[in-house]
Short mmCIF file of C-alpha atoms in Angstrom, two decimals:
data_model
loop_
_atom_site.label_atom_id
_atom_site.label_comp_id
_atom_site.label_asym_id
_atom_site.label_seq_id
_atom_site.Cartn_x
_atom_site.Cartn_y
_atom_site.Cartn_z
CA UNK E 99 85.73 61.75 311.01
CA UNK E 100 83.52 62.29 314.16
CA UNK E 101 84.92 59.62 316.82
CA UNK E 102 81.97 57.19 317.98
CA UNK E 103 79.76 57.40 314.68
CA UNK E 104 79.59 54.41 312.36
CA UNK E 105 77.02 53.92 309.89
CA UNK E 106 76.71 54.66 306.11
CA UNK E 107 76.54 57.95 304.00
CA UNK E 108 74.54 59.47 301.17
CA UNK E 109 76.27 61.99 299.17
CA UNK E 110 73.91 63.53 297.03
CA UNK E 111 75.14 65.42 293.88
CA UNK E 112 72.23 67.06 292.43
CA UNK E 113 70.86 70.22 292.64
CA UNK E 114 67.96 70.89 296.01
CA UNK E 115 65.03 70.92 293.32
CA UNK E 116 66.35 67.90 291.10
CA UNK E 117 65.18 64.83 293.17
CA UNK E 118 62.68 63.58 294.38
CA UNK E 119 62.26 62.59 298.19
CA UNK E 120 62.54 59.56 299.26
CA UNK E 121 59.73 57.38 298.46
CA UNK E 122 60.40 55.61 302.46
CA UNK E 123 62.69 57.05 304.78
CA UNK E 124 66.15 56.11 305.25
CA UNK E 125 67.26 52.99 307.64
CA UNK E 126 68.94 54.53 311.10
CA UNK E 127 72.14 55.26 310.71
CA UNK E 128 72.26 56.29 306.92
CA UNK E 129 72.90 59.98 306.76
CA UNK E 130 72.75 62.03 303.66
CA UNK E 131 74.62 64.88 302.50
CA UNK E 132 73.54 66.91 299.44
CA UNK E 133 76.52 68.27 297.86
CA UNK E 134 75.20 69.96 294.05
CA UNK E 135 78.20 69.72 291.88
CA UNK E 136 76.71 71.62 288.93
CA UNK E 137 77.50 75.39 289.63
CA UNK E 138 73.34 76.35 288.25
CA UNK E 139 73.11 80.03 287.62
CA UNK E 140 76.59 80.77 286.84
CA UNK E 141 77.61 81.77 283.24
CA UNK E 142 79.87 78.27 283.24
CA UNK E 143 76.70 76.41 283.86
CA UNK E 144 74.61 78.11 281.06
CA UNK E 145 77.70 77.92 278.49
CA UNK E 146 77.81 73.72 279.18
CA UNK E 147 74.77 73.21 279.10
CA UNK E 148 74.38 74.29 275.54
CA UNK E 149 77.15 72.53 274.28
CA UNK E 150 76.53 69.41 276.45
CA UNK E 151 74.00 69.67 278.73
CA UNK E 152 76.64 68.73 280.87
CA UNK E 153 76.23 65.44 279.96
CA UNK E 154 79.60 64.30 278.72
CA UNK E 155 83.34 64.49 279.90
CA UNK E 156 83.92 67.18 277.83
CA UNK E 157 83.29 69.98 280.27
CA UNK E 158 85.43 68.28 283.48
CA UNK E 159 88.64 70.29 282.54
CA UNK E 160 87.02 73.16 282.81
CA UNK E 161 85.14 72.51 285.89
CA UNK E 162 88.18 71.44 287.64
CA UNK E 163 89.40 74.65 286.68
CA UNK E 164 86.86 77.70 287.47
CA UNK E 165 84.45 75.66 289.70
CA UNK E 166 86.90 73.70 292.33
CA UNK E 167 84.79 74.46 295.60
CA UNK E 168 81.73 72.15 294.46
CA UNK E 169 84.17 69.39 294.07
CA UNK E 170 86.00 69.75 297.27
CA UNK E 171 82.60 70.34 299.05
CA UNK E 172 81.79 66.69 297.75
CA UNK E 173 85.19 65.33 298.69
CA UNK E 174 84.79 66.86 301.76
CA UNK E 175 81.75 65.15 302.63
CA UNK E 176 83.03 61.76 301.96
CA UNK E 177 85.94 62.29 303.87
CA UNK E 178 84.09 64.04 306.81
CA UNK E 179 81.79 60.70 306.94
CA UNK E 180 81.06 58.48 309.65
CA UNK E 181 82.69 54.97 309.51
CA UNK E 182 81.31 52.90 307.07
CA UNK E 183 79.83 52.83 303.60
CA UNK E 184 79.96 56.13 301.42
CA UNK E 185 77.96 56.01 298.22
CA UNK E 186 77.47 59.05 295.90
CA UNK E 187 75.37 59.53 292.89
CA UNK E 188 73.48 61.81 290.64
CA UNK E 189 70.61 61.58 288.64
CA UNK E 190 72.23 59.54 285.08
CA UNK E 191 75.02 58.33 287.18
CA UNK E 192 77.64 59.09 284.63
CA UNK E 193 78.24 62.80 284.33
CA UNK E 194 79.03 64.45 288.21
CA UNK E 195 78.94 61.28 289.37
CA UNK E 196 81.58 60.20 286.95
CA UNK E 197 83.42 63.28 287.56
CA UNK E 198 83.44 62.95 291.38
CA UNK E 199 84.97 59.34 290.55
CA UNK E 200 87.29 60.04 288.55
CA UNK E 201 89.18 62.74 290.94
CA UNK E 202 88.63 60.00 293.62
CA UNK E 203 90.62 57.46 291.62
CA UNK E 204 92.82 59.57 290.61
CA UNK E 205 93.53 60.16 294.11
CA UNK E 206 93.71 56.85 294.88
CA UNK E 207 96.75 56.15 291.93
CA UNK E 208 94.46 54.29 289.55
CA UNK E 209 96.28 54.25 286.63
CA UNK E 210 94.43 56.29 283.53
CA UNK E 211 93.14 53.33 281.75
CA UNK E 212 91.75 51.77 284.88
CA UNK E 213 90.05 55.32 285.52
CA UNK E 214 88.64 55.92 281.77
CA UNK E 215 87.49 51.92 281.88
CA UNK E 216 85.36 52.72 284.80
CA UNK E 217 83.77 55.76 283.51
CA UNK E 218 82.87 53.56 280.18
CA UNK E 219 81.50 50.83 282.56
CA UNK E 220 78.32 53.23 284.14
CA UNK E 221 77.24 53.41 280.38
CA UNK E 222 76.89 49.13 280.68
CA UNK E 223 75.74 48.88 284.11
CA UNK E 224 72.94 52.16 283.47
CA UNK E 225 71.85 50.60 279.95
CA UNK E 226 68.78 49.47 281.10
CA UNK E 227 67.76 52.12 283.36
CA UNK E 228 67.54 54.25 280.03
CA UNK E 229 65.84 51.65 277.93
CA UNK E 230 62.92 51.71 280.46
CA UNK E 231 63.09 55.45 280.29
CA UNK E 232 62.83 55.06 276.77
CA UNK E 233 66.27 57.17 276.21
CA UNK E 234 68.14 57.05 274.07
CA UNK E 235 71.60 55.01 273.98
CA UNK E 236 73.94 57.53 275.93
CA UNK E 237 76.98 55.86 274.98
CA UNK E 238 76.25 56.40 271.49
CA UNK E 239 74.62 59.99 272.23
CA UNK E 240 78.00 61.42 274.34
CA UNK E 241 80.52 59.56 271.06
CA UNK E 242 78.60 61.35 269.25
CA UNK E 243 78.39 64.20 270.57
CA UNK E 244 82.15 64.19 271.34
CA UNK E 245 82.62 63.44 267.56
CA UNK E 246 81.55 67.05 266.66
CA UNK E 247 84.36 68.22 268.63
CA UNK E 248 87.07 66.09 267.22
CA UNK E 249 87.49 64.01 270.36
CA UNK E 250 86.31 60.76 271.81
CA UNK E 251 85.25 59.78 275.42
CA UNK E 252 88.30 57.94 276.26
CA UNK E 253 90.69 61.10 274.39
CA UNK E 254 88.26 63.67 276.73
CA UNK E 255 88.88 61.77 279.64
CA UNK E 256 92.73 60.89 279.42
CA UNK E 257 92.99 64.77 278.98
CA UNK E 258 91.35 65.67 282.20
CA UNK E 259 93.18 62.89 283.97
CA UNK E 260 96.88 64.34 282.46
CA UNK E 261 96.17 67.87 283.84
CA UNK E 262 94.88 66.43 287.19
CA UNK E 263 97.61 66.73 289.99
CA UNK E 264 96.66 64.87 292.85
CA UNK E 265 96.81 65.64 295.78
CA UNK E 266 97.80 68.88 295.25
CA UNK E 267 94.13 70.08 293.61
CA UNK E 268 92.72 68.83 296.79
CA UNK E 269 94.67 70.51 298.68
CA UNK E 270 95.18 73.69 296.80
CA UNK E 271 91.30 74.36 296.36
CA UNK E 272 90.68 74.12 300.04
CA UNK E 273 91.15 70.53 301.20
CA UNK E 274 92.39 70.54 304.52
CA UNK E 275 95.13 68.26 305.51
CA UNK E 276 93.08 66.64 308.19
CA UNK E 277 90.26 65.88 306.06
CA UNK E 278 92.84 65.02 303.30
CA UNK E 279 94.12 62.11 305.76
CA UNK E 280 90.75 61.23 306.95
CA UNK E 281 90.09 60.42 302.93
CA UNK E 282 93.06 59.04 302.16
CA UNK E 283 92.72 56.41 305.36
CA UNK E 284 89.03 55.96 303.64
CA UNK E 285 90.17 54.71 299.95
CA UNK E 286 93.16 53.08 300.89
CA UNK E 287 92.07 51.16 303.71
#
């Protein structure tokens, strides 16, 4: 962290051309950070996204595994920002968001259950925002979806969380240990 700044942070997980800008700018002191967690163009990216779209848990092991830096970029950037509020997101709020969370808390020593009920919580809270989209039901799409591959969300997820070492993934992919204590300070405080 930068002495002397406070304010609030932004971290931005889509891709450059996935948003749209802002419809008003920002308040002072809100700065935003656009960190794209999906690795687009690479052969991992094309593979997912015909099995999932990316749109499930199903492809976090194997992020974790050949596509650390996006991830650590993203930690990075919350760890890096100024005093104050941190929020990240994506565009469903469930799939890189939900990824980003879930090494977070498992950072943090959230216990697996506490981790997987979060996840299964953004499918509640985002309910509506699909309805008025006129999507359909994602928790029902993704166990679905997971069904054809002989798994379930929470089965998907306690996998990923197993094979997660914290901190050493952090730290092993590039994490320094200043801006490891800097994050640490930031979810424990």
């Amino acid at each position: 962290m930068r002495p002397g700044r406070t304010g609030s942070a932004v971290v931005d997980l889509r891709d450059a051309d996935e948003g749209e800008p802002d419809h008003a700018p920002r308040p002072a002191g809100i700065a935003t950070v656009n960190v794209p967690l999906d690795p687009v163009g690479t052969p991992f990216y094309e593979h997912w996204t015909g099995i999932d779209n990316l749109g499930s848990p199903l492809y976090y092991p194997a992020m974790l595994v050949e596509h650390p830096e996006p991830i650590v970029a993203a930690v990075r950037a919350i760890a890096d920002a100024a005093p104050g509020c941190v929020v990240f997101h994506c565009a469903g709020g469930k799939d890189r968001t939900g990824l980003l969370a879930l090494v977070l808390l498992a950072l943090a020593g959230a216990a697996p259950e506490e981790i997987i009920a979060d996840y299964l919580l953004t499918y509640q809270r985002m309910k509506q925002r699909y309805d008025e989209l006129g999507a359909r039901d994602q928790l029902a799409a993704v166990t679905e979806l997971l069904a054809t591959r002989n798994t379930t969300i929470e089965a998907s997820l306690a996998s990923t969380i197993a094979s997660l070492t914290m901190p050493d993934y952090l730290l092993g992919n590039g994490l320094s240990d200043a801006e490891f204590a800097a994050l640490r300070a930031r979810l424990t405080a």
